[in-house]
mmCIF file of C-alpha atoms in Angstrom:
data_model
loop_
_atom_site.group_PDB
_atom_site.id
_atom_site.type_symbol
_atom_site.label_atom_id
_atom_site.label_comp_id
_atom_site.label_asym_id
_atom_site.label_seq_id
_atom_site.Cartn_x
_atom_site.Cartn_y
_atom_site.Cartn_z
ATOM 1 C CA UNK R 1 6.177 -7.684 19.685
ATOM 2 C CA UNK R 2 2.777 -6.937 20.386
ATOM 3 C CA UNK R 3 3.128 -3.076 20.151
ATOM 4 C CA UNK R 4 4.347 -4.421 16.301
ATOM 5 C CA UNK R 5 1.174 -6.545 16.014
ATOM 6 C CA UNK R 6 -1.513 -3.663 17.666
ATOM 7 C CA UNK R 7 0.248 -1.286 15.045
ATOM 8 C CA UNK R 8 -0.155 -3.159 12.391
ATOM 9 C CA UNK R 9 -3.643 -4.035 12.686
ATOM 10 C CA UNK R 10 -4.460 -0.556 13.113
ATOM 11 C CA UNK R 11 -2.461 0.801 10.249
ATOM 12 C CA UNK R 12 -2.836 -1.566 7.425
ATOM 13 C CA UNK R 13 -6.434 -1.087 6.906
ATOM 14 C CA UNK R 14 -6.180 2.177 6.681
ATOM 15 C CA UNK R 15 -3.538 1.868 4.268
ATOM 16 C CA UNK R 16 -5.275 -0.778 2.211
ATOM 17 C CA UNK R 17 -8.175 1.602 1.701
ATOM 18 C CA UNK R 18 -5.858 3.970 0.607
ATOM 19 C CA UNK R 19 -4.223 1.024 -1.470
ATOM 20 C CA UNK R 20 -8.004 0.098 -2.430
ATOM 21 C CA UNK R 21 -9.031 3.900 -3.295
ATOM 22 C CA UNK R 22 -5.489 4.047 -5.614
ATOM 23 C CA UNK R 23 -6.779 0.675 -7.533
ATOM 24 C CA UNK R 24 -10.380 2.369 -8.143
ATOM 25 C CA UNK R 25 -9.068 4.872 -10.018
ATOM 26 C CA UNK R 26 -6.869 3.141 -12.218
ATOM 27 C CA UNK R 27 -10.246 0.841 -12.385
ATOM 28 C CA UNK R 28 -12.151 4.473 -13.585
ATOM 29 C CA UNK R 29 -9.055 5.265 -15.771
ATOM 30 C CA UNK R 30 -7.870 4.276 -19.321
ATOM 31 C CA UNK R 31 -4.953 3.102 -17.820
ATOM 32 C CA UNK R 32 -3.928 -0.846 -18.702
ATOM 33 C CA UNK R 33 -0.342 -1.865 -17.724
ATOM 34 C CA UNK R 34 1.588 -2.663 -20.166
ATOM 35 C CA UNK R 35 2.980 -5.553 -18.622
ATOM 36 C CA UNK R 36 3.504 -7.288 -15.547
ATOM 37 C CA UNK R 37 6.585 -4.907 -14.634
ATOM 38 C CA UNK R 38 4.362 -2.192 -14.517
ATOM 39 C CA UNK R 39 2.103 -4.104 -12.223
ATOM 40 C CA UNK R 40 5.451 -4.819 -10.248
ATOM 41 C CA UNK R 41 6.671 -1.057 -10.129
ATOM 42 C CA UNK R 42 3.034 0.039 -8.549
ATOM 43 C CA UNK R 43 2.734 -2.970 -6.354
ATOM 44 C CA UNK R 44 6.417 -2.515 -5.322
ATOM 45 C CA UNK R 45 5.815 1.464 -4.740
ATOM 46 C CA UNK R 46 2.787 0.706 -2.792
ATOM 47 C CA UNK R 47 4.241 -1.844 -0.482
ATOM 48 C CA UNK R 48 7.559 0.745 0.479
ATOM 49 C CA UNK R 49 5.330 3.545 1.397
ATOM 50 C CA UNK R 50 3.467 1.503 3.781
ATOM 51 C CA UNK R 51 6.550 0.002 5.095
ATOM 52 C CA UNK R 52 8.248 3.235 5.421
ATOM 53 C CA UNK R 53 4.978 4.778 7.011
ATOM 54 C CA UNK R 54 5.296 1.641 9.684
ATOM 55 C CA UNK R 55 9.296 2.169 9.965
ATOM 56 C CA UNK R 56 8.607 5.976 11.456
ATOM 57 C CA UNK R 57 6.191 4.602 14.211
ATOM 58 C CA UNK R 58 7.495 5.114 17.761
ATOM 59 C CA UNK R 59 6.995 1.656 19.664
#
């Protein structure tokens, strides 16, 4: 359990700046969703890579 919780605080951020560098650029972009399922499809996306990242992690 704590090998989960060490990995996880020293993956997410990175991921979230990656998450937060993603955002900016649809921020810089003319890109609006069109509706909340295409807020759901990136979001959704987002969170499986990051989960799949942390599924190939030796503990």
């Amino acid at each position: 359990m704590n090998k989960l919780l060490g990995l996880l605080e020293n993956k997410i951020p990175r991921d979230l700046n990656k998450l937060d560098a993603m955002f900016e650029d649809y921020r810089n972009s003319d890109f609006i969703p069109k509706n909340t399922a295409d807020i759901s499809r990136s979001i959704k996306d987002i969170s499986e890579g990051i989960l799949l990242d942390i599924g190939t992690k030796k503990f």
